[in-house]
Amino acid sequence: MASKNKKLNLKDKYQYLTRDMAWEPTYEKHEDIYPDESFEGIKIINWDQWEDPFRLTMDTYWKYQAEKEKKLYAIFDAFAQNNGQQNITDARYVNALKLFLSGISPVEYAAYQGYARVGRQFSGAGARVACQMQAIDELRHAQTQQHAMSHYNKHFNGLHDASYQHDRVWFLSVPKSFFDDARSAGPFEFLTAISFSFEYVLTNLLFVPFMSGAAYNGDMATVTFGFSAQSDEARHMTLGLEVIKFILEQHEDNVPIIQKWIDKWFWRGFRLLSLVGMMMDYMLPNKVMSWAEAWEMYYEQSGGALFKDLERYGIRPPKYQDVANAAKNHSSHQTWATFYQYSQATNFHTWMPQEEEMAWLSEKYPETFDKYYRDRFEHWDKEQKEGNRFYNNTLPQLCQVCQIPTIMTEKDDPTVFSHRQIKHEGERYHFCSDGCCDIFKNEPEKYIQAWMPVHQIYQGNCGGADVATVVEKYYHIVPGVDNMEYIGSPDHQRWLDIKGLKPLSASRDKTAAA
Amino acid sequence: MSVEIKTTSVEPIRNTYSAIARRFGDKPATRYQEASFDLAATTNFHYRPLWDPKRTLNDPTRTALRMEDWYSVTDPRQFFYGAYVGNRAKMQEAAESSFAFCDKRNLLTRLPEETQKQLLRLLVPFRHVALGANMNNSKIAGDSTATTVSQMHMFAATDHLGMGQYLTRIALLLDGSTGTALDESKTYWMDDELWQPLRKLVEGTLVIDDWFEITLVQNVLLDGLMYPLVYDRMDAWFGEQGAETVSMLTEFHRDWYKESLRWTNAMIKTVVAESDSNREQVQSWIDQWEPMVYEALKPIAQATTGLDVLDELRAELSVRLKKVGLQSTGVQA
Ligand SMILES: [Fe+2]
Ligand SMILES: [Fe+2]
Ligand SMILES: [Zn+2]
């Protein structure tokens, strides 16, 4: 059967190994097999123009991934056997892991489900295969993170019921509603939201803080996961870029739709990242870089170059980018202050930064820290030392879109909340910002459905009439163990025991904790 | 002599995650358990899907079957991601050396022209069936709620993609990596009478909405009849046609099928044992689909092993279903 035709090049060969397996149906209608491809208004003229973002056949996928897994689990085993949790800088660091396991790992899982779905919805077989590989990668991330954290869970509090808490705890509706929003959208919006905005534009602002934070703080299990996931993420980023270029090139009518999604998902992503910002500036005993520096490097510079590149498709940078850029000097302080006063209802601890940390914050935020935040923190610190550790017993107003308490401030005046409100069909809705307010106005019928944790508590849907009962019974947060102040917590006591330091009395002596 | 290194042990405050402890007790858990139970969101979803406003995200009513707890369906292979890719990496290694060997010794291109044509007409088009299986299992992975169920289908989705790629490579061996054999093979799938009932069946599965109905039709009924037919009985028949070497190249498919019986049997058994209404629903799907699957494979059996073989296999499938309290028409054969 020797053929005189030319040998296939790599690209064509890969297409034979993937999309050529598909065929145009004749017994069923195309739209019945792919019913979700048109309702968003996106027009795809020719799926053949899809460029494969990477060319992995299954056999090479199994082979490479198995090698990575083998190394990863060897390190997890060694970490557990040698009680590597004792090598971290300080037990305060583990609170970043509590946030990670309850806030991020469940969205890895949601990403798995979302990509499995779009891995079926698209009629382009090349795109389906790429999405399915991302699906199974995200399953990997969700599962290896359970295993990476497994040993910490045995030795520290607050990590024990992460997925359960993700569905219920007030601040975890921030990441949960973000991914619910993407997954309840159509397949093209899902990809614009997650593959492009999240995995491409903002990924470094999520990944680098946690993984470098682990490296700087002696956490071998987490940093090993980070290294291992790096090559997965490289694929995910390539998919993100390919997707956006493909959709934009397919039809000019797609441009305004994509622009609207970029605006929306930039803003939602930016809001979600406020949790990461506070983690980076406040929860890492050894700092990597400030949130403002991270934002400058990974958004203002890299994002700037990217959107410059997309200009030729008629795409401009995300709306309210200027507000986000200005917020980099405020958001981590505002968020930490919020969590400080509501940590009676979180699965992690908060504390006031130590003297040298405040000095670092002053240095990194020369325009804002001393002027707006230091006084407040010093005041709380003093109160705390006098036995009046501040907890706010009144629940906050939440933003109807991002679900973060409406704690953010005006771009030009950090002493005024950027609170917005509108009436829709006789009901009043509140927002943290113009960014969130616009998102609502574009799809009010979606956002009026939101399961707002504070409202649900007041409606009596969270298993108790008072916050203490909700926290214990509905959230599964063990009172006095998982929540509240770090100083004097069981984690703190245990850490001092491990380090051979005398347990502290109720009044806090910071030199002993250092 | 054995040397035991002394290590310091530190008393843990708990042995596993709370969700795992609620199911299995507070004791050290397996990797499979910590990776597979209660990971998926179950409640307080924020928005209804635009693509299915009648139901919520992660909605257990995407199938008509009801389970008190879908996590009672578990994987006897205990595959979580790492175990899965580890196992498949070994299987692909064996396949790789067979393909390399066939390539180096020209074992396929040495076959008579007529035999090569038979491979393109009767074996390679099954890669299109594999693609349908890939799509169906990806849908199920996205629709089913419990991780224990969903992940088995995601693994099946990527497995089918991989197996379709091995079939593709058989044609690429034949045509010297030019793609001409693949083009020829695809025309059989699209136009040859022999394939149309099966192609119609596969397209029909792609419009089923209920994910359990899909897994039943795809992973139990179709695979249950097709894999033994193609990779066991037709494999022997190809041998008789002088193409025994191709058998080396489908070893993966045989190993895979043997293994897949473990989880599909376990799943069907648990789901059917849950309630009479589940059993009745599954039975009615079998009544509807099993004869169609049989009819779809009939022309291929007739052109190769003879119909007797398909009838025999149908009887075997019927015995397999009978073990879990289900019936199919196979026994009359
Ligand atoms: Fe991920
Ligand atoms: Fe990713
Ligand atoms: Zn907001």
mmCIF file of N, CA, C and O in Angstrom, chain A residues 1 8 16-17 20-23 26-27 58-59 61-62 65 69 77 109 112 116-117 120 132 143 146-147 150 153-154 156-157 160-161 167 176 180 183-185 403 449 451 474 494, chain B residues 10-11 13-18 22 31 34-35 42-44 46 48 50-51 58 81-82 84 116 127-128 134-135 138 143 147 150-151 165 169 177-178 183 186 196 199 203 206:
data_model
loop_
_atom_site.group_PDB
_atom_site.id
_atom_site.type_symbol
_atom_site.label_atom_id
_atom_site.label_comp_id
_atom_site.label_asym_id
_atom_site.label_seq_id
_atom_site.Cartn_x
_atom_site.Cartn_y
_atom_site.Cartn_z
ATOM 1 N N MET A 1 0.824 -1.196 0.000
ATOM 2 C CA MET A 1 0.000 0.000 0.000
ATOM 3 C C MET A 1 0.862 1.251 0.000
ATOM 4 O O MET A 1 0.380 2.343 0.202
ATOM 5 N N LEU A 8 3.387 13.130 6.346
ATOM 6 C CA LEU A 8 2.716 14.218 7.068
ATOM 7 C C LEU A 8 3.699 14.965 7.954
ATOM 8 O O LEU A 8 4.569 14.356 8.570
ATOM 9 N N TYR A 16 -4.556 14.364 12.229
ATOM 10 C CA TYR A 16 -5.081 13.027 11.920
ATOM 11 C C TYR A 16 -5.322 12.219 13.191
ATOM 12 O O TYR A 16 -6.219 11.394 13.267
ATOM 13 N N LEU A 17 -4.486 12.474 14.204
ATOM 14 C CA LEU A 17 -4.601 11.720 15.451
ATOM 15 C C LEU A 17 -5.653 12.289 16.396
ATOM 16 O O LEU A 17 -5.885 11.742 17.472
ATOM 17 N N ASP A 20 -9.347 14.329 12.920
ATOM 18 C CA ASP A 20 -9.778 13.482 11.808
ATOM 19 C C ASP A 20 -10.616 12.291 12.290
ATOM 20 O O ASP A 20 -11.304 11.646 11.508
ATOM 21 N N MET A 21 -10.570 12.009 13.577
ATOM 22 C CA MET A 21 -11.421 10.940 14.109
ATOM 23 C C MET A 21 -12.886 11.360 14.124
ATOM 24 O O MET A 21 -13.779 10.534 14.197
ATOM 25 N N ALA A 22 -13.134 12.676 14.130
ATOM 26 C CA ALA A 22 -14.512 13.171 14.125
ATOM 27 C C ALA A 22 -15.044 13.209 12.700
ATOM 28 O O ALA A 22 -14.282 13.110 11.746
ATOM 29 N N TRP A 23 -16.333 13.344 12.572
ATOM 30 C CA TRP A 23 -16.946 13.379 11.242
ATOM 31 C C TRP A 23 -18.200 14.235 11.296
ATOM 32 O O TRP A 23 -18.731 14.501 12.381
ATOM 33 N N THR A 26 -24.659 12.578 9.869
ATOM 34 C CA THR A 26 -25.739 12.598 8.883
ATOM 35 C C THR A 26 -27.035 12.016 9.440
ATOM 36 O O THR A 26 -28.099 12.243 8.898
ATOM 37 N N TYR A 27 -26.929 11.257 10.519
ATOM 38 C CA TYR A 27 -28.144 10.643 11.090
ATOM 39 C C TYR A 27 -28.790 11.524 12.149
ATOM 40 O O TYR A 27 -29.968 11.387 12.458
ATOM 41 N N MET A 58 -2.331 10.916 23.616
ATOM 42 C CA MET A 58 -2.579 10.358 24.948
ATOM 43 C C MET A 58 -1.390 9.570 25.473
ATOM 44 O O MET A 58 -1.082 9.619 26.657
ATOM 45 N N ASP A 59 -0.726 8.837 24.591
ATOM 46 C CA ASP A 59 0.377 8.014 25.118
ATOM 47 C C ASP A 59 1.481 8.892 25.708
ATOM 48 O O ASP A 59 1.997 8.591 26.789
ATOM 49 N N TYR A 61 0.996 11.936 26.866
ATOM 50 C CA TYR A 61 0.409 12.538 28.071
ATOM 51 C C TYR A 61 0.575 11.596 29.260
ATOM 52 O O TYR A 61 1.073 11.990 30.319
ATOM 53 N N TRP A 62 0.153 10.339 29.085
ATOM 54 C CA TRP A 62 0.276 9.380 30.208
ATOM 55 C C TRP A 62 1.720 9.281 30.684
ATOM 56 O O TRP A 62 1.998 9.275 31.875
ATOM 57 N N GLN A 65 3.012 12.688 32.367
ATOM 58 C CA GLN A 65 2.319 12.975 33.621
ATOM 59 C C GLN A 65 2.669 11.932 34.681
ATOM 60 O O GLN A 65 2.815 12.260 35.855
ATOM 61 N N GLU A 69 4.078 12.602 38.410
ATOM 62 C CA GLU A 69 3.378 12.123 39.600
ATOM 63 C C GLU A 69 4.297 11.282 40.490
ATOM 64 O O GLU A 69 4.251 11.373 41.710
ATOM 65 N N ASP A 77 5.701 11.670 50.306
ATOM 66 C CA ASP A 77 5.984 10.600 51.278
ATOM 67 C C ASP A 77 7.124 10.993 52.209
ATOM 68 O O ASP A 77 7.038 10.814 53.425
ATOM 69 N N TYR A 109 -11.288 21.838 41.328
ATOM 70 C CA TYR A 109 -12.262 20.782 41.027
ATOM 71 C C TYR A 109 -13.381 21.312 40.122
ATOM 72 O O TYR A 109 -13.796 20.639 39.170
ATOM 73 N N TYR A 112 -12.187 21.410 36.719
ATOM 74 C CA TYR A 112 -12.262 20.061 36.136
ATOM 75 C C TYR A 112 -13.656 19.807 35.559
ATOM 76 O O TYR A 112 -13.801 19.388 34.400
ATOM 77 N N ALA A 116 -14.563 19.466 31.567
ATOM 78 C CA ALA A 116 -15.144 18.213 31.077
ATOM 79 C C ALA A 116 -16.388 18.535 30.245
ATOM 80 O O ALA A 116 -16.623 17.947 29.190
ATOM 81 N N ARG A 117 -17.154 19.511 30.713
ATOM 82 C CA ARG A 117 -18.376 19.895 29.997
ATOM 83 C C ARG A 117 -18.052 20.546 28.655
ATOM 84 O O ARG A 117 -18.576 20.134 27.623
ATOM 85 N N ARG A 120 -16.978 18.529 25.786
ATOM 86 C CA ARG A 120 -18.040 17.872 25.035
ATOM 87 C C ARG A 120 -18.838 18.851 24.179
ATOM 88 O O ARG A 120 -19.314 18.506 23.109
ATOM 89 N N GLN A 132 -10.431 18.707 27.177
ATOM 90 C CA GLN A 132 -10.451 17.479 27.983
ATOM 91 C C GLN A 132 -9.125 17.273 28.702
ATOM 92 O O GLN A 132 -9.089 16.836 29.853
ATOM 93 N N GLN A 143 -6.711 16.900 43.217
ATOM 94 C CA GLN A 143 -6.377 15.711 44.005
ATOM 95 C C GLN A 143 -4.983 15.798 44.627
ATOM 96 O O GLN A 143 -4.787 15.437 45.793
ATOM 97 N N GLN A 146 -5.123 17.856 47.687
ATOM 98 C CA GLN A 146 -5.593 17.128 48.888
ATOM 99 C C GLN A 146 -4.436 16.369 49.517
ATOM 100 O O GLN A 146 -4.266 16.341 50.732
ATOM 101 N N HIS A 147 -3.647 15.744 48.661
ATOM 102 C CA HIS A 147 -2.547 14.918 49.185
ATOM 103 C C HIS A 147 -1.420 15.779 49.746
ATOM 104 O O HIS A 147 -0.807 15.418 50.747
ATOM 105 N N SER A 150 -2.584 16.963 53.083
ATOM 106 C CA SER A 150 -3.035 15.895 53.983
ATOM 107 C C SER A 150 -2.252 15.878 55.295
ATOM 108 O O SER A 150 -2.811 15.741 56.380
ATOM 109 N N ASN A 153 -3.017 18.870 57.507
ATOM 110 C CA ASN A 153 -4.312 18.684 58.163
ATOM 111 C C ASN A 153 -4.191 17.883 59.449
ATOM 112 O O ASN A 153 -4.937 18.089 60.401
ATOM 113 N N LYS A 154 -3.236 16.976 59.466
ATOM 114 C CA LYS A 154 -3.078 16.146 60.666
ATOM 115 C C LYS A 154 -2.439 16.910 61.814
ATOM 116 O O LYS A 154 -2.566 16.528 62.967
ATOM 117 N N PHE A 156 -2.321 20.591 61.986
ATOM 118 C CA PHE A 156 -2.804 21.965 62.198
ATOM 119 C C PHE A 156 -4.327 21.981 62.046
ATOM 120 O O PHE A 156 -4.911 21.106 61.408
ATOM 121 N N ASN A 157 -4.930 23.015 62.595
ATOM 122 C CA ASN A 157 -6.385 23.141 62.516
ATOM 123 C C ASN A 157 -6.810 23.903 61.264
ATOM 124 O O ASN A 157 -5.984 24.503 60.581
ATOM 125 N N HIS A 160 -9.561 20.920 57.860
ATOM 126 C CA HIS A 160 -10.168 19.581 57.900
ATOM 127 C C HIS A 160 -11.433 19.401 57.082
ATOM 128 O O HIS A 160 -11.823 18.283 56.791
ATOM 129 N N ASP A 161 -12.113 20.517 56.696
ATOM 130 C CA ASP A 161 -13.394 20.312 55.995
ATOM 131 C C ASP A 161 -13.553 21.302 54.839
ATOM 132 O O ASP A 161 -14.595 21.941 54.677
ATOM 133 N N ASP A 167 -18.774 25.443 50.164
ATOM 134 C CA ASP A 167 -20.192 25.614 49.817
ATOM 135 C C ASP A 167 -20.937 26.536 50.779
ATOM 136 O O ASP A 167 -22.067 26.917 50.492
ATOM 137 N N LYS A 176 -16.347 30.660 45.180
ATOM 138 C CA LYS A 176 -17.401 29.752 44.696
ATOM 139 C C LYS A 176 -18.279 30.438 43.658
ATOM 140 O O LYS A 176 -18.549 29.890 42.584
ATOM 141 N N ASP A 180 -18.978 29.443 39.824
ATOM 142 C CA ASP A 180 -20.371 29.145 39.460
ATOM 143 C C ASP A 180 -20.804 30.047 38.308
ATOM 144 O O ASP A 180 -21.530 29.616 37.406
ATOM 145 N N ARG A 183 -19.179 28.630 35.176
ATOM 146 C CA ARG A 183 -19.721 27.324 34.764
ATOM 147 C C ARG A 183 -21.171 27.418 34.332
ATOM 148 O O ARG A 183 -21.646 26.575 33.559
ATOM 149 N N SER A 184 -21.903 28.393 34.856
ATOM 150 C CA SER A 184 -23.302 28.501 34.434
ATOM 151 C C SER A 184 -23.413 29.294 33.127
ATOM 152 O O SER A 184 -24.477 29.345 32.533
ATOM 153 N N ALA A 185 -22.315 29.886 32.705
ATOM 154 C CA ALA A 185 -22.294 30.594 31.420
ATOM 155 C C ALA A 185 -22.163 29.582 30.279
ATOM 156 O O ALA A 185 -21.959 28.395 30.500
ATOM 157 N N GLN A 403 -19.401 39.448 45.971
ATOM 158 C CA GLN A 403 -19.752 38.946 47.300
ATOM 159 C C GLN A 403 -18.712 39.250 48.373
ATOM 160 O O GLN A 403 -18.775 38.714 49.479
ATOM 161 N N GLN A 449 -29.943 35.933 41.524
ATOM 162 C CA GLN A 449 -30.063 34.579 42.083
ATOM 163 C C GLN A 449 -29.018 34.275 43.157
ATOM 164 O O GLN A 449 -29.087 33.253 43.826
ATOM 165 N N TRP A 451 -26.557 33.358 46.010
ATOM 166 C CA TRP A 451 -26.746 32.866 47.391
ATOM 167 C C TRP A 451 -25.805 33.671 48.287
ATOM 168 O O TRP A 451 -24.651 33.327 48.443
ATOM 169 N N TYR A 474 -23.135 25.032 61.128
ATOM 170 C CA TYR A 474 -23.315 25.037 59.679
ATOM 171 C C TYR A 474 -21.982 25.082 58.948
ATOM 172 O O TYR A 474 -21.831 24.493 57.886
ATOM 173 N N ARG A 494 0.891 24.732 69.946
ATOM 174 C CA ARG A 494 1.528 23.537 69.430
ATOM 175 C C ARG A 494 2.858 23.858 68.756
ATOM 176 O O ARG A 494 3.842 23.135 68.889
ATOM 177 N N VAL B 10 5.487 12.164 65.529
ATOM 178 C CA VAL B 10 4.807 13.275 66.176
ATOM 179 C C VAL B 10 3.332 12.925 66.209
ATOM 180 O O VAL B 10 2.775 12.487 65.215
ATOM 181 N N GLU B 11 2.718 13.087 67.361
ATOM 182 C CA GLU B 11 1.305 12.756 67.514
ATOM 183 C C GLU B 11 0.442 13.709 66.665
ATOM 184 O O GLU B 11 0.482 14.925 66.863
ATOM 185 N N ILE B 13 -3.112 15.558 65.409
ATOM 186 C CA ILE B 13 -4.366 15.901 66.097
ATOM 187 C C ILE B 13 -5.573 15.245 65.441
ATOM 188 O O ILE B 13 -6.626 15.140 66.036
ATOM 189 N N ARG B 14 -5.429 14.809 64.213
ATOM 190 C CA ARG B 14 -6.482 14.034 63.546
ATOM 191 C C ARG B 14 -5.789 13.218 62.465
ATOM 192 O O ARG B 14 -4.640 13.489 62.118
ATOM 193 N N ASN B 15 -6.484 12.229 61.957
ATOM 194 C CA ASN B 15 -5.840 11.321 61.010
ATOM 195 C C ASN B 15 -6.181 11.585 59.556
ATOM 196 O O ASN B 15 -5.465 11.166 58.660
ATOM 197 N N THR B 16 -7.308 12.247 59.355
ATOM 198 C CA THR B 16 -7.698 12.532 57.962
ATOM 199 C C THR B 16 -8.670 13.704 57.943
ATOM 200 O O THR B 16 -9.020 14.247 58.999
ATOM 201 N N TYR B 17 -9.104 14.083 56.761
ATOM 202 C CA TYR B 17 -10.073 15.162 56.621
ATOM 203 C C TYR B 17 -11.417 14.750 57.242
ATOM 204 O O TYR B 17 -11.758 13.565 57.284
ATOM 205 N N SER B 18 -12.189 15.750 57.655
ATOM 206 C CA SER B 18 -13.460 15.466 58.326
ATOM 207 C C SER B 18 -14.439 14.695 57.443
ATOM 208 O O SER B 18 -15.135 13.795 57.913
ATOM 209 N N ARG B 22 -15.962 11.205 58.476
ATOM 210 C CA ARG B 22 -17.400 10.938 58.609
ATOM 211 C C ARG B 22 -17.785 9.654 57.889
ATOM 212 O O ARG B 22 -18.665 8.926 58.322
ATOM 213 N N ARG B 31 -4.887 7.154 49.734
ATOM 214 C CA ARG B 31 -4.816 8.259 48.773
ATOM 215 C C ARG B 31 -6.097 8.314 47.951
ATOM 216 O O ARG B 31 -6.622 9.387 47.672
ATOM 217 N N GLU B 34 -8.865 10.079 50.058
ATOM 218 C CA GLU B 34 -8.741 11.535 50.232
ATOM 219 C C GLU B 34 -8.904 12.282 48.907
ATOM 220 O O GLU B 34 -9.267 13.453 48.895
ATOM 221 N N ALA B 35 -8.663 11.591 47.806
ATOM 222 C CA ALA B 35 -8.770 12.251 46.493
ATOM 223 C C ALA B 35 -10.160 12.147 45.883
ATOM 224 O O ALA B 35 -10.453 12.853 44.921
ATOM 225 N N THR B 42 -21.821 20.587 46.529
ATOM 226 C CA THR B 42 -23.131 19.924 46.555
ATOM 227 C C THR B 42 -24.298 20.895 46.732
ATOM 228 O O THR B 42 -25.433 20.527 46.454
ATOM 229 N N THR B 43 -24.040 22.106 47.209
ATOM 230 C CA THR B 43 -25.186 22.943 47.572
ATOM 231 C C THR B 43 -24.879 24.432 47.439
ATOM 232 O O THR B 43 -23.726 24.811 47.242
ATOM 233 N N ASN B 44 -25.928 25.235 47.592
ATOM 234 C CA ASN B 44 -25.825 26.700 47.569
ATOM 235 C C ASN B 44 -25.205 27.228 46.270
ATOM 236 O O ASN B 44 -24.406 28.172 46.297
ATOM 237 N N HIS B 46 -24.931 29.366 42.998
ATOM 238 C CA HIS B 46 -25.330 30.763 42.918
ATOM 239 C C HIS B 46 -26.251 31.082 41.749
ATOM 240 O O HIS B 46 -27.138 31.905 41.883
ATOM 241 N N ARG B 48 -28.311 29.650 37.995
ATOM 242 C CA ARG B 48 -28.746 28.522 37.152
ATOM 243 C C ARG B 48 -27.982 28.546 35.836
ATOM 244 O O ARG B 48 -27.747 29.614 35.269
ATOM 245 N N LEU B 50 -27.109 28.735 32.120
ATOM 246 C CA LEU B 50 -27.801 29.271 30.945
ATOM 247 C C LEU B 50 -28.111 28.157 29.954
ATOM 248 O O LEU B 50 -29.055 28.247 29.179
ATOM 249 N N TRP B 51 -27.309 27.094 29.990
ATOM 250 C CA TRP B 51 -27.482 26.003 29.037
ATOM 251 C C TRP B 51 -28.449 24.944 29.552
ATOM 252 O O TRP B 51 -28.709 23.959 28.862
ATOM 253 N N ASN B 58 -24.099 20.948 39.154
ATOM 254 C CA ASN B 58 -23.910 19.714 39.954
ATOM 255 C C ASN B 58 -25.246 19.130 40.415
ATOM 256 O O ASN B 58 -25.431 18.831 41.592
ATOM 257 N N TYR B 81 -6.100 10.335 40.011
ATOM 258 C CA TYR B 81 -5.301 10.751 38.864
ATOM 259 C C TYR B 81 -3.928 10.059 38.781
ATOM 260 O O TYR B 81 -3.551 9.498 37.751
ATOM 261 N N GLY B 82 -3.166 10.123 39.879
ATOM 262 C CA GLY B 82 -1.793 9.598 39.859
ATOM 263 C C GLY B 82 -1.754 8.095 39.591
ATOM 264 O O GLY B 82 -0.904 7.609 38.828
ATOM 265 N N TYR B 84 -4.024 6.412 38.051
ATOM 266 C CA TYR B 84 -4.479 6.223 36.674
ATOM 267 C C TYR B 84 -3.338 6.426 35.675
ATOM 268 O O TYR B 84 -3.031 5.547 34.870
ATOM 269 N N GLN B 116 -4.336 -5.693 3.809
ATOM 270 C CA GLN B 116 -4.218 -4.329 4.286
ATOM 271 C C GLN B 116 -5.544 -3.582 4.122
ATOM 272 O O GLN B 116 -5.980 -2.843 4.988
ATOM 273 N N ARG B 127 -11.900 3.662 15.103
ATOM 274 C CA ARG B 127 -11.413 4.876 15.768
ATOM 275 C C ARG B 127 -12.498 5.939 15.858
ATOM 276 O O ARG B 127 -12.478 6.769 16.753
ATOM 277 N N HIS B 128 -13.433 5.903 14.920
ATOM 278 C CA HIS B 128 -14.530 6.869 14.999
ATOM 279 C C HIS B 128 -15.484 6.512 16.134
ATOM 280 O O HIS B 128 -16.021 7.394 16.794
ATOM 281 N N ASN B 134 -15.315 8.810 23.527
ATOM 282 C CA ASN B 134 -14.590 9.899 24.194
ATOM 283 C C ASN B 134 -15.546 11.044 24.524
ATOM 284 O O ASN B 134 -15.574 11.559 25.650
ATOM 285 N N MET B 135 -16.362 11.420 23.559
ATOM 286 C CA MET B 135 -17.293 12.534 23.780
ATOM 287 C C MET B 135 -18.335 12.171 24.837
ATOM 288 O O MET B 135 -18.638 12.962 25.727
ATOM 289 N N SER B 138 -16.802 12.228 28.306
ATOM 290 C CA SER B 138 -16.500 13.583 28.768
ATOM 291 C C SER B 138 -17.781 14.257 29.255
ATOM 292 O O SER B 138 -17.791 14.949 30.274
ATOM 293 N N ASP B 143 -21.322 15.877 33.895
ATOM 294 C CA ASP B 143 -22.707 15.844 34.392
ATOM 295 C C ASP B 143 -22.885 15.106 35.712
ATOM 296 O O ASP B 143 -23.765 15.441 36.491
ATOM 297 N N THR B 147 -17.456 12.557 42.728
ATOM 298 C CA THR B 147 -16.131 12.409 42.127
ATOM 299 C C THR B 147 -15.812 10.954 41.796
ATOM 300 O O THR B 147 -15.187 10.674 40.767
ATOM 301 N N SER B 150 -17.595 10.469 38.507
ATOM 302 C CA SER B 150 -17.148 11.366 37.446
ATOM 303 C C SER B 150 -15.739 11.020 36.966
ATOM 304 O O SER B 150 -15.472 10.953 35.769
ATOM 305 N N GLN B 151 -14.832 10.789 37.904
ATOM 306 C CA GLN B 151 -13.440 10.579 37.481
ATOM 307 C C GLN B 151 -13.286 9.292 36.661
ATOM 308 O O GLN B 151 -12.481 9.249 35.739
ATOM 309 N N GLN B 165 -6.371 6.708 18.914
ATOM 310 C CA GLN B 165 -5.076 7.118 18.340
ATOM 311 C C GLN B 165 -4.216 5.911 17.967
ATOM 312 O O GLN B 165 -3.501 5.938 16.961
ATOM 313 N N ARG B 169 -2.843 5.027 14.269
ATOM 314 C CA ARG B 169 -1.437 4.736 13.970
ATOM 315 C C ARG B 169 -1.265 3.436 13.166
ATOM 316 O O ARG B 169 -0.268 3.273 12.465
ATOM 317 N N SER B 177 2.809 6.937 6.934
ATOM 318 C CA SER B 177 2.606 8.258 7.563
ATOM 319 C C SER B 177 2.233 9.355 6.580
ATOM 320 O O SER B 177 2.660 10.500 6.704
ATOM 321 N N THR B 178 1.414 8.994 5.590
ATOM 322 C CA THR B 178 0.971 10.026 4.651
ATOM 323 C C THR B 178 -0.484 10.422 4.874
ATOM 324 O O THR B 178 -0.929 11.462 4.408
ATOM 325 N N ASP B 183 -7.646 8.439 5.096
ATOM 326 C CA ASP B 183 -8.711 8.994 4.255
ATOM 327 C C ASP B 183 -9.568 7.874 3.682
ATOM 328 O O ASP B 183 -10.795 7.940 3.686
ATOM 329 N N LYS B 186 -11.742 6.280 6.327
ATOM 330 C CA LYS B 186 -12.874 7.121 6.743
ATOM 331 C C LYS B 186 -14.031 7.075 5.741
ATOM 332 O O LYS B 186 -15.195 7.216 6.136
ATOM 333 N N GLN B 196 -22.991 1.681 8.371
ATOM 334 C CA GLN B 196 -24.007 2.697 8.644
ATOM 335 C C GLN B 196 -24.845 2.439 9.894
ATOM 336 O O GLN B 196 -25.126 3.363 10.649
ATOM 337 N N ARG B 199 -22.657 3.614 12.711
ATOM 338 C CA ARG B 199 -22.477 5.073 12.736
ATOM 339 C C ARG B 199 -23.760 5.750 13.204
ATOM 340 O O ARG B 199 -23.728 6.696 13.988
ATOM 341 N N GLU B 203 -24.010 8.113 16.506
ATOM 342 C CA GLU B 203 -24.584 9.465 16.462
ATOM 343 C C GLU B 203 -25.801 9.559 17.385
ATOM 344 O O GLU B 203 -26.017 10.577 18.036
ATOM 345 N N LEU B 206 -24.965 10.320 20.901
ATOM 346 C CA LEU B 206 -24.494 11.683 21.153
ATOM 347 C C LEU B 206 -25.629 12.665 21.425
ATOM 348 O O LEU B 206 -25.381 13.818 21.770
#
